[in-house]
Coordinates of C-alpha atoms in Angstrom, one line a residue:
X27 CA 100.4 161.8 104.5
X28 CA 101.5 160.1 107.7
X29 CA 102.7 156.6 107.7
X30 CA 100.0 154.5 109.5
X31 CA 101.7 151.8 111.5
X32 CA 99.9 148.4 112.0
X33 CA 99.5 147.8 115.7
X34 CA 97.7 144.5 115.7
X35 CA 100.5 142.4 116.9
X36 CA 100.0 140.1 119.9
X37 CA 101.7 140.8 123.2
X38 CA 104.1 137.9 122.5
X39 CA 105.2 139.6 119.3
X40 CA 106.8 142.8 120.4
X41 CA 107.8 144.1 117.0
X42 CA 106.0 144.1 113.6
X43 CA 106.9 141.2 111.3
X44 CA 106.3 140.9 107.6
X45 CA 106.9 137.2 107.6
X46 CA 105.6 134.3 109.6
X47 CA 108.4 132.0 108.5
X48 CA 110.2 130.1 111.3
X49 CA 112.9 128.8 109.0
X50 CA 116.3 129.1 110.5
X51 CA 118.9 131.4 109.0
X52 CA 122.5 130.8 109.9
X53 CA 125.0 133.6 109.5
X54 CA 128.8 133.8 109.8
X55 CA 129.5 137.3 111.0
X56 CA 133.2 138.1 111.2
X57 CA 133.9 134.4 112.0
X58 CA 131.1 134.0 114.6
X59 CA 128.0 132.0 113.9
X60 CA 124.5 133.4 114.6
X61 CA 121.2 131.6 114.1
X62 CA 117.8 133.3 113.8
X63 CA 114.7 133.2 111.7
X64 CA 113.7 134.8 108.5
X65 CA 110.8 136.5 110.3
X66 CA 113.2 138.2 112.8
X67 CA 115.4 139.5 110.0
X68 CA 112.4 140.8 108.1
X69 CA 111.8 143.2 110.9
X70 CA 114.8 145.2 109.7
X71 CA 112.5 146.5 106.9
X72 CA 112.0 145.7 103.2
X73 CA 115.0 147.8 102.1
X74 CA 117.5 146.1 104.4
X75 CA 119.7 143.3 102.9
X76 CA 119.0 141.3 106.1
X77 CA 115.3 140.9 105.1
X78 CA 116.3 139.1 101.9
X79 CA 118.5 136.4 103.4
X80 CA 117.1 133.0 102.8
X81 CA 117.1 130.1 105.3
X82 CA 120.5 128.4 105.4
X83 CA 122.1 125.5 107.2
X84 CA 125.1 125.7 109.6
X85 CA 127.2 124.0 106.9
X86 CA 126.5 126.8 104.4
X87 CA 125.9 130.0 106.4
X88 CA 125.6 133.5 104.9
X89 CA 128.8 135.3 105.4
X90 CA 128.8 139.0 106.6
X91 CA 132.2 140.7 107.0
X92 CA 131.1 142.8 109.9
X93 CA 131.8 143.2 113.6
X94 CA 130.0 140.3 115.4
X95 CA 129.7 142.3 118.7
X96 CA 127.7 145.0 117.0
X97 CA 125.7 142.5 115.0
X98 CA 124.7 140.7 118.2
X99 CA 123.2 143.9 119.5
X100 CA 121.3 144.6 116.3
X101 CA 120.0 141.0 116.2
X102 CA 118.9 141.3 119.9
X103 CA 117.1 144.6 119.0
X104 CA 115.3 143.0 116.1
X105 CA 114.2 140.1 118.4
X106 CA 112.8 142.1 121.4
X107 CA 112.4 145.7 120.3
X108 CA 114.8 147.2 122.7
X109 CA 118.5 147.0 123.8
X110 CA 119.5 145.3 127.0
X111 CA 122.8 147.0 127.0
X112 CA 123.9 150.6 127.7
X113 CA 122.7 153.4 125.3
X114 CA 123.4 153.0 121.6
X115 CA 126.9 154.0 120.6
X116 CA 127.8 155.9 117.4
X117 CA 129.3 152.6 116.1
X118 CA 126.0 150.8 116.7
X119 CA 124.1 153.5 114.9
X120 CA 126.5 153.4 112.0
X121 CA 126.1 149.6 111.8
X122 CA 122.3 150.0 111.8
X123 CA 122.5 152.4 108.9
X124 CA 124.9 150.0 107.1
X125 CA 122.2 147.4 107.3
X126 CA 119.6 149.9 106.2
X127 CA 117.3 149.3 109.1
X128 CA 113.8 150.6 108.7
X129 CA 113.4 154.3 109.5
X130 CA 111.4 153.7 112.7
X131 CA 114.1 151.4 114.0
X132 CA 116.8 153.9 113.3
X133 CA 114.9 156.6 115.0
X134 CA 114.3 154.5 118.1
X135 CA 118.1 153.9 118.4
X136 CA 118.9 157.7 118.1
X137 CA 119.9 159.3 121.4
X138 CA 118.4 162.5 122.8
X139 CA 121.4 164.4 121.4
X140 CA 120.1 163.6 117.9
X141 CA 116.9 165.7 118.7
X142 CA 116.6 168.8 116.6
X143 CA 113.3 170.6 117.0
X144 CA 113.4 172.5 113.7
X145 CA 114.0 169.2 111.9
X146 CA 110.9 167.5 113.4
X147 CA 108.6 166.1 110.8
X148 CA 105.5 163.8 111.1
X149 CA 106.7 160.2 110.9
X150 CA 103.9 157.8 111.9
X151 CA 100.3 157.6 113.0
X152 CA 99.6 155.0 115.6
X153 CA 96.0 153.9 115.7
X154 CA 94.4 152.9 119.0
X155 CA 91.7 150.3 119.6
X156 CA 88.3 151.3 121.0
X157 CA 86.2 154.3 120.5
X158 CA 87.8 156.7 123.0
X159 CA 90.4 159.3 121.9
X160 CA 93.7 159.4 123.8
X161 CA 93.8 161.6 126.9
X162 CA 97.6 161.6 127.6
X163 CA 100.8 160.2 126.1
X164 CA 104.2 159.6 127.6
X165 CA 107.7 158.5 126.4
X166 CA 110.0 156.6 128.7
X167 CA 113.5 158.1 129.5
X168 CA 115.1 154.6 129.0
X169 CA 118.7 155.0 127.9
X170 CA 118.3 151.9 125.7
X171 CA 115.6 153.2 123.3
X172 CA 112.5 155.0 124.4
X173 CA 109.1 153.4 124.4
X174 CA 105.8 155.2 124.1
X175 CA 102.6 154.7 126.1
X176 CA 99.1 156.2 125.5
X177 CA 96.0 156.3 127.7
X178 CA 92.6 156.1 126.0
X179 CA 89.7 155.9 128.4
X180 CA 90.8 153.6 131.2
X181 CA 93.1 151.6 129.0
X182 CA 96.9 152.1 128.6
X183 CA 98.6 150.9 125.4
X184 CA 102.3 150.4 125.1
X185 CA 104.3 150.8 121.9
X186 CA 107.9 149.6 121.7
X187 CA 110.7 151.8 120.4
X188 CA 110.1 150.7 116.8
X189 CA 106.4 151.9 117.1
X190 CA 104.9 148.4 117.1
X191 CA 102.2 147.7 119.7
X192 CA 103.2 145.4 122.5
X193 CA 100.2 145.2 124.7
X194 CA 97.2 147.0 126.2
X195 CA 96.0 146.9 129.8
X196 CA 92.7 148.0 131.3
X197 CA 93.1 150.0 134.5
X198 CA 90.4 150.4 137.2
X199 CA 90.2 154.1 136.2
X200 CA 87.3 155.4 134.0
X201 CA 89.8 157.7 132.4
X202 CA 93.5 158.4 132.8
X203 CA 94.6 162.1 133.5
X204 CA 98.3 161.6 134.2
X205 CA 100.7 159.0 132.8
X206 CA 104.4 158.3 133.3
X207 CA 106.5 155.8 131.3
X208 CA 109.1 154.5 133.6
X209 CA 110.6 151.9 131.2
X210 CA 109.5 149.8 128.3
X211 CA 108.1 147.4 130.9
X212 CA 106.4 149.8 133.3
X213 CA 104.0 152.7 133.1
X214 CA 102.1 154.5 135.9
X215 CA 98.6 156.0 135.6
X216 CA 96.6 158.3 137.8
X217 CA 93.3 160.2 137.7
X218 CA 91.7 163.0 139.6
X219 CA 89.2 161.9 142.2
X220 CA 90.1 158.2 141.9
X221 CA 92.2 156.1 144.2
X222 CA 95.9 155.4 143.8
X223 CA 98.7 155.4 141.3
X224 CA 98.2 152.3 139.1
X225 CA 101.2 150.3 137.9
X226 CA 100.8 149.0 134.3
X227 CA 103.3 146.2 133.6
X228 CA 104.2 145.1 130.1
X229 CA 106.4 142.0 130.5
X230 CA 107.0 140.7 126.9
X231 CA 105.3 137.3 126.5
X232 CA 103.4 137.6 129.8
X233 CA 100.0 139.2 130.0
X234 CA 99.9 142.9 130.7
X235 CA 98.6 143.8 134.2
X236 CA 97.4 146.8 136.2
X237 CA 96.7 145.1 139.5
X238 CA 99.0 147.1 141.8
X239 CA 98.6 150.6 143.1
X240 CA 100.6 153.2 145.1
X241 CA 98.6 155.2 147.6
X242 CA 98.8 157.9 150.3
X243 CA 97.1 157.1 153.5
X244 CA 95.2 160.3 153.8
X245 CA 94.0 160.6 150.3
X246 CA 92.1 158.5 147.7
X247 CA 93.2 160.4 144.6
X248 CA 96.3 161.2 142.6
X249 CA 95.9 164.1 140.2
X250 CA 99.4 164.4 138.6
X251 CA 102.5 162.3 138.3
X252 CA 106.2 163.1 137.6
X253 CA 109.2 160.7 137.4
X254 CA 112.6 161.8 138.7
X255 CA 116.0 160.4 139.4
X256 CA 117.4 161.9 142.5
X257 CA 120.0 161.1 145.2
X258 CA 118.7 159.5 148.4
X259 CA 121.4 159.4 151.0
X260 CA 124.5 158.0 149.3
X261 CA 122.8 155.7 146.8
X262 CA 121.0 156.8 143.7
X263 CA 117.3 155.8 143.5
X264 CA 114.4 156.5 141.2
X265 CA 111.6 158.5 142.8
X266 CA 108.1 159.0 141.5
X267 CA 106.5 162.3 142.6
X268 CA 102.6 162.2 142.9
X269 CA 100.3 165.1 143.9
X270 CA 97.4 164.0 146.1
X271 CA 94.3 165.7 147.3
X272 CA 92.1 164.4 150.1
X273 CA 88.5 163.2 149.3
X274 CA 87.0 166.3 151.1
X275 CA 89.5 168.6 149.2
X276 CA 90.6 170.1 152.5
X277 CA 94.3 169.0 152.2
X278 CA 96.9 168.3 149.6
X279 CA 100.5 167.2 149.4
X280 CA 103.2 165.8 147.1
X281 CA 104.4 162.3 148.0
X282 CA 107.6 160.8 146.7
X283 CA 107.7 157.0 146.2
X284 CA 110.8 154.9 145.7
X285 CA 110.3 152.9 142.6
X286 CA 112.5 150.1 143.7
X287 CA 110.5 149.3 146.9
X288 CA 107.2 151.0 145.7
X289 CA 107.0 152.6 149.2
X290 CA 106.5 156.3 150.1
X291 CA 109.7 158.1 151.0
X292 CA 108.6 161.6 152.0
X293 CA 105.5 163.8 152.1
X294 CA 106.3 167.3 150.6
X295 CA 104.5 170.6 151.2
X296 CA 101.3 169.4 152.9
X297 CA 98.7 172.1 152.9
X298 CA 95.4 172.4 154.8
X299 CA 92.3 174.3 154.1
X300 CA 91.0 176.5 157.0
X301 CA 87.4 177.6 156.9
X302 CA 86.3 178.8 153.5
X303 CA 89.8 179.7 152.3
X304 CA 89.9 177.1 149.4
X305 CA 93.0 178.8 148.0
X306 CA 95.1 177.8 151.1
X307 CA 95.6 174.3 149.7
X308 CA 95.7 174.5 146.0
X309 CA 97.0 171.1 144.9
X310 CA 99.9 171.0 142.4
X311 CA 98.7 170.1 138.9
X312 CA 102.1 170.3 137.3
X313 CA 105.3 168.6 138.7
X314 CA 108.8 168.7 137.2
X315 CA 112.2 167.6 138.3
X316 CA 115.4 169.6 137.7
X317 CA 118.1 167.0 138.2
X318 CA 121.0 169.4 137.8
X319 CA 119.6 171.6 140.5
X320 CA 118.1 168.9 142.7
X321 CA 114.8 170.9 142.8
X322 CA 111.2 169.8 142.5
X323 CA 108.8 172.2 140.7
X324 CA 105.2 172.0 142.0
X325 CA 102.6 174.3 140.6
X326 CA 98.8 174.5 140.8
X327 CA 96.0 177.1 140.1
X328 CA 92.4 177.7 141.2
X329 CA 89.7 179.6 139.3
X330 CA 87.3 181.6 141.5
X331 CA 85.0 184.6 141.5
X332 CA 88.1 187.0 141.7
X333 CA 89.8 185.3 138.8
X334 CA 92.5 182.7 138.6
X335 CA 95.1 182.4 141.4
X336 CA 98.1 180.0 141.3
X337 CA 101.0 178.9 143.4
X338 CA 104.5 178.0 142.1
X339 CA 107.0 176.4 144.5
X340 CA 110.5 175.0 144.2
X341 CA 111.5 172.4 146.7
X342 CA 114.9 171.1 147.7
X343 CA 113.7 167.8 149.1
X344 CA 117.1 167.0 150.7
X345 CA 116.8 170.2 152.9
X346 CA 113.2 170.4 153.8
X347 CA 109.8 168.8 153.0
X348 CA 107.9 171.7 154.7
X349 CA 109.6 174.9 153.5
X350 CA 110.2 175.6 149.8
X351 CA 113.3 177.3 148.7
X352 CA 111.2 179.7 146.6
X353 CA 107.5 180.3 146.1
X354 CA 105.2 182.9 144.5
X355 CA 101.5 183.5 144.4
X356 CA 100.3 184.3 140.8
X357 CA 97.3 186.7 140.4
X358 CA 97.7 189.3 137.8
X359 CA 98.5 187.1 134.8
X360 CA 98.3 183.7 136.4
X361 CA 99.9 180.8 134.5
X362 CA 98.0 178.6 132.1
X363 CA 100.9 176.2 132.4
X364 CA 104.5 176.3 133.8
X365 CA 107.6 174.2 133.2
X366 CA 111.2 174.1 134.3
X367 CA 114.4 173.7 132.2
X368 CA 117.5 172.2 133.7
X369 CA 119.6 173.1 130.6
X370 CA 118.5 176.8 130.6
X371 CA 118.4 177.1 134.5
X372 CA 115.0 178.8 134.1
X373 CA 111.2 178.5 134.7
X374 CA 108.8 179.2 131.9
X375 CA 105.1 180.0 132.0
X376 CA 102.3 180.8 129.6
X377 CA 100.1 183.6 130.9
X378 CA 96.5 182.6 131.4
X379 CA 95.3 186.0 130.4
X380 CA 97.8 187.0 127.8
X381 CA 98.9 183.7 126.3
X382 CA 102.4 185.2 126.1
X383 CA 105.6 183.3 127.3
X384 CA 107.5 184.4 130.3
X385 CA 110.9 183.3 131.7
X386 CA 112.3 183.4 135.3
X387 CA 116.0 182.9 135.9
X388 CA 116.5 180.2 138.6
X389 CA 119.8 181.7 139.7
X390 CA 117.9 184.9 140.8
X391 CA 115.1 183.2 142.7
X392 CA 115.1 182.9 146.5
X393 CA 112.6 183.2 149.4
X394 CA 108.9 183.8 149.0
X395 CA 109.2 186.0 145.9
X396 CA 107.5 189.0 147.6
X397 CA 108.4 192.4 146.3
X398 CA 110.3 191.0 143.3
X399 CA 108.8 190.3 139.9
X400 CA 110.6 187.1 138.7
X401 CA 109.1 187.0 135.2
X402 CA 110.5 188.5 132.1
X403 CA 108.2 188.5 129.0
X404 CA 110.0 186.9 126.1
X405 CA 107.0 187.3 123.9
X406 CA 105.0 190.5 123.1
X407 CA 105.3 192.5 126.3
X408 CA 102.9 195.3 125.2
X409 CA 100.3 192.8 124.2
X410 CA 100.7 190.9 127.4
X411 CA 100.1 194.0 129.5
X412 CA 97.0 194.9 127.5
X413 CA 95.5 191.4 127.7
X414 CA 96.1 191.3 131.5
X415 CA 94.5 194.7 132.0
X416 CA 91.4 193.6 130.1
X417 CA 91.3 190.2 131.9
X418 CA 91.3 188.3 128.6
X419 CA 91.8 184.5 128.5
X420 CA 94.1 184.2 125.6
X421 CA 96.2 181.5 127.3
X422 CA 93.3 179.0 127.7
X423 CA 94.4 175.5 126.6
X424 CA 98.0 176.6 126.0
X425 CA 100.7 174.3 127.4
X426 CA 104.4 174.7 127.9
X427 CA 107.1 172.0 128.1
X428 CA 110.9 171.9 128.2
X429 CA 113.1 169.3 126.6
X430 CA 116.8 169.6 126.6
X431 CA 117.7 173.2 125.6
X432 CA 114.3 174.1 124.0
X433 CA 111.0 175.3 125.2
X434 CA 107.8 174.2 123.5
X435 CA 104.4 175.8 123.6
X436 CA 101.1 174.4 122.2
X437 CA 98.6 176.8 120.8
X438 CA 95.5 174.9 119.8
X439 CA 96.7 172.6 117.0
X440 CA 100.2 174.0 116.6
X441 CA 103.5 173.9 118.4
X442 CA 106.0 176.8 118.7
X443 CA 109.5 176.3 119.9
X444 CA 111.7 178.8 121.7
X445 CA 115.5 178.5 121.6
X446 CA 118.3 180.5 123.2
X447 CA 120.5 182.5 120.8
X448 CA 123.5 184.8 121.5
X449 CA 122.9 188.4 120.4
X450 CA 126.6 188.7 119.6
X451 CA 129.5 186.3 119.5
X452 CA 131.5 188.3 122.0
X453 CA 132.0 186.7 125.5
X454 CA 129.8 187.9 128.2
X455 CA 127.1 189.4 126.0
X456 CA 123.4 188.8 126.6
X457 CA 121.4 186.0 125.1
X458 CA 117.8 186.1 123.9
X459 CA 115.0 183.6 123.3
X460 CA 113.7 183.3 119.8
X461 CA 110.6 181.7 118.5
X462 CA 110.0 179.4 115.6
X463 CA 107.1 177.1 114.5
X464 CA 107.5 173.4 114.1
X465 CA 107.0 172.0 110.6
X466 CA 105.7 174.8 108.5
X467 CA 103.8 176.5 111.2
X468 CA 100.1 177.0 111.7
X469 CA 99.3 176.3 108.0
X470 CA 100.8 172.9 108.1
X471 CA 98.4 170.0 107.5
X472 CA 99.4 166.7 109.0
X473 CA 96.5 164.3 108.4
X474 CA 93.9 163.4 105.7
X475 CA 93.8 162.1 102.2
X476 CA 95.1 163.6 99.0
X477 CA 91.6 164.6 97.8
X478 CA 90.2 165.7 101.2
X479 CA 92.8 167.2 103.5
X480 CA 91.9 167.6 107.2
X481 CA 93.1 170.4 109.3
X482 CA 94.9 169.5 112.5
X483 CA 92.9 169.1 115.6
X484 CA 93.8 170.7 119.0
X485 CA 96.6 169.1 121.0
X486 CA 95.5 167.6 124.3
X487 CA 98.7 165.9 125.4
X488 CA 102.4 165.6 124.2
X489 CA 105.6 164.0 125.2
X490 CA 109.3 164.0 124.2
X491 CA 112.0 161.3 124.3
X492 CA 115.0 160.4 122.2
X493 CA 114.7 162.1 118.9
X494 CA 110.8 162.1 119.0
X495 CA 107.8 164.1 119.9
X496 CA 104.4 162.3 120.4
X497 CA 101.1 164.2 120.2
X498 CA 97.5 163.3 121.1
X499 CA 94.8 165.4 119.4
X500 CA 91.2 165.9 120.4
X501 CA 88.7 163.4 119.0
X502 CA 91.4 161.5 117.1
X503 CA 91.9 157.9 118.1
X504 CA 95.5 157.7 117.2
X505 CA 98.9 159.0 118.3
X506 CA 100.9 161.3 116.0
X507 CA 104.7 160.8 116.2
X508 CA 107.2 163.3 114.9
X509 CA 110.9 162.6 114.5
X510 CA 114.0 164.5 113.9
X511 CA 116.6 161.7 113.6
X512 CA 118.8 162.0 110.5
X513 CA 117.7 159.5 107.9
X514 CA 115.0 158.2 110.2
X515 CA 112.1 158.5 107.8
X516 CA 112.0 156.2 104.9
X517 CA 108.5 157.0 103.5
X518 CA 107.1 159.9 101.6
X519 CA 105.0 162.0 103.9

């Protein structure tokens, strides 16, 4: 059974509270006085000694023989649901464990380095209001605890790092196809065939809004979004990459926006349709940023009478916005999905016909890719060849995503993970990619009652951040959260 988290808090109450008491609790922590409420301390969880502290006066404070600097951070975290300081240190995590903070709180403080795919287990089920199932989820890359956002219909709901609902906002979009969580206070939403990139702001006590939009002067629609941190001139700035297509579908381009000024920076890879050649301007439907290589991945596909055709391009936006550093046209076993891994210096795709996973080494890619087969099948090569020859569609609905040093693939309701292993311990020897299943594999059941278990539904969207993975499943009005942080889960699942 999953832990179902109550998400009925008001926007002014960012984290779940088990008490409405406003009685003041005074604490002497290592010689420094702190004042808070019993309600704030109760957010540490029922098993935490902080939750049992009764109201006290400044003349008779509770004494805790701990570091006041670390306690100040924990108290701030309990108050607002996120850290205002740099990423959590090992000392802060140790202090949080000392005070036996609730499992969701501990998990939200865990850095990405605590992520272990084979230790992922279902941790919480976050119900969403309304009658529409979620279409897409995203987790912010914030270094001070990652927040989660989910789109259901035209609404976007934000959960703080402790998995308590902060607020929901209704966008002008009938449904959201693409979602980026920039920070705990800002998310961006886009949809195919509808104008602009809509900014969803979640500002604590203030009402959530979605009244602003980013647009491209030649196009009313934004089909896919990607957040990236890249170098602009000598200063670092945060860029949002959005793929646009014109209303008449006769041109497309990727546009970079500076998130500080919310203004367009550069138009990348503009394509025009000439005559009936609709394949001349296939808009990218998958964007990815490789910070270590300063490359933008842009990929899109088109299904026509002759089958599926797709383009994959890598752009060095510092060098040129019109000529990619590498591109390839996919025809034989076009990709169902493609992703880039900074850590592994590679591209990965799932074949639309075969459903098998392929890998391309970034260090060996250059030019237009003509005459060179960049892909190496890391799955069943014989099966891939047979499926391609018979023009099967085994890769339908498969998705691939890279997070840190792992590659994840969805197959219906299940997730497989690929990791790189050394064939021998000797220096200079080859490495190989090996596959595992998350949890207990395809037979694992993650929802339902004890008497009437329900098989998992197909995954429609997923996201990674910190030590967590979030999943949206078809026809389920909730978000499934898996976590791998050590000691993070404090309930029986």
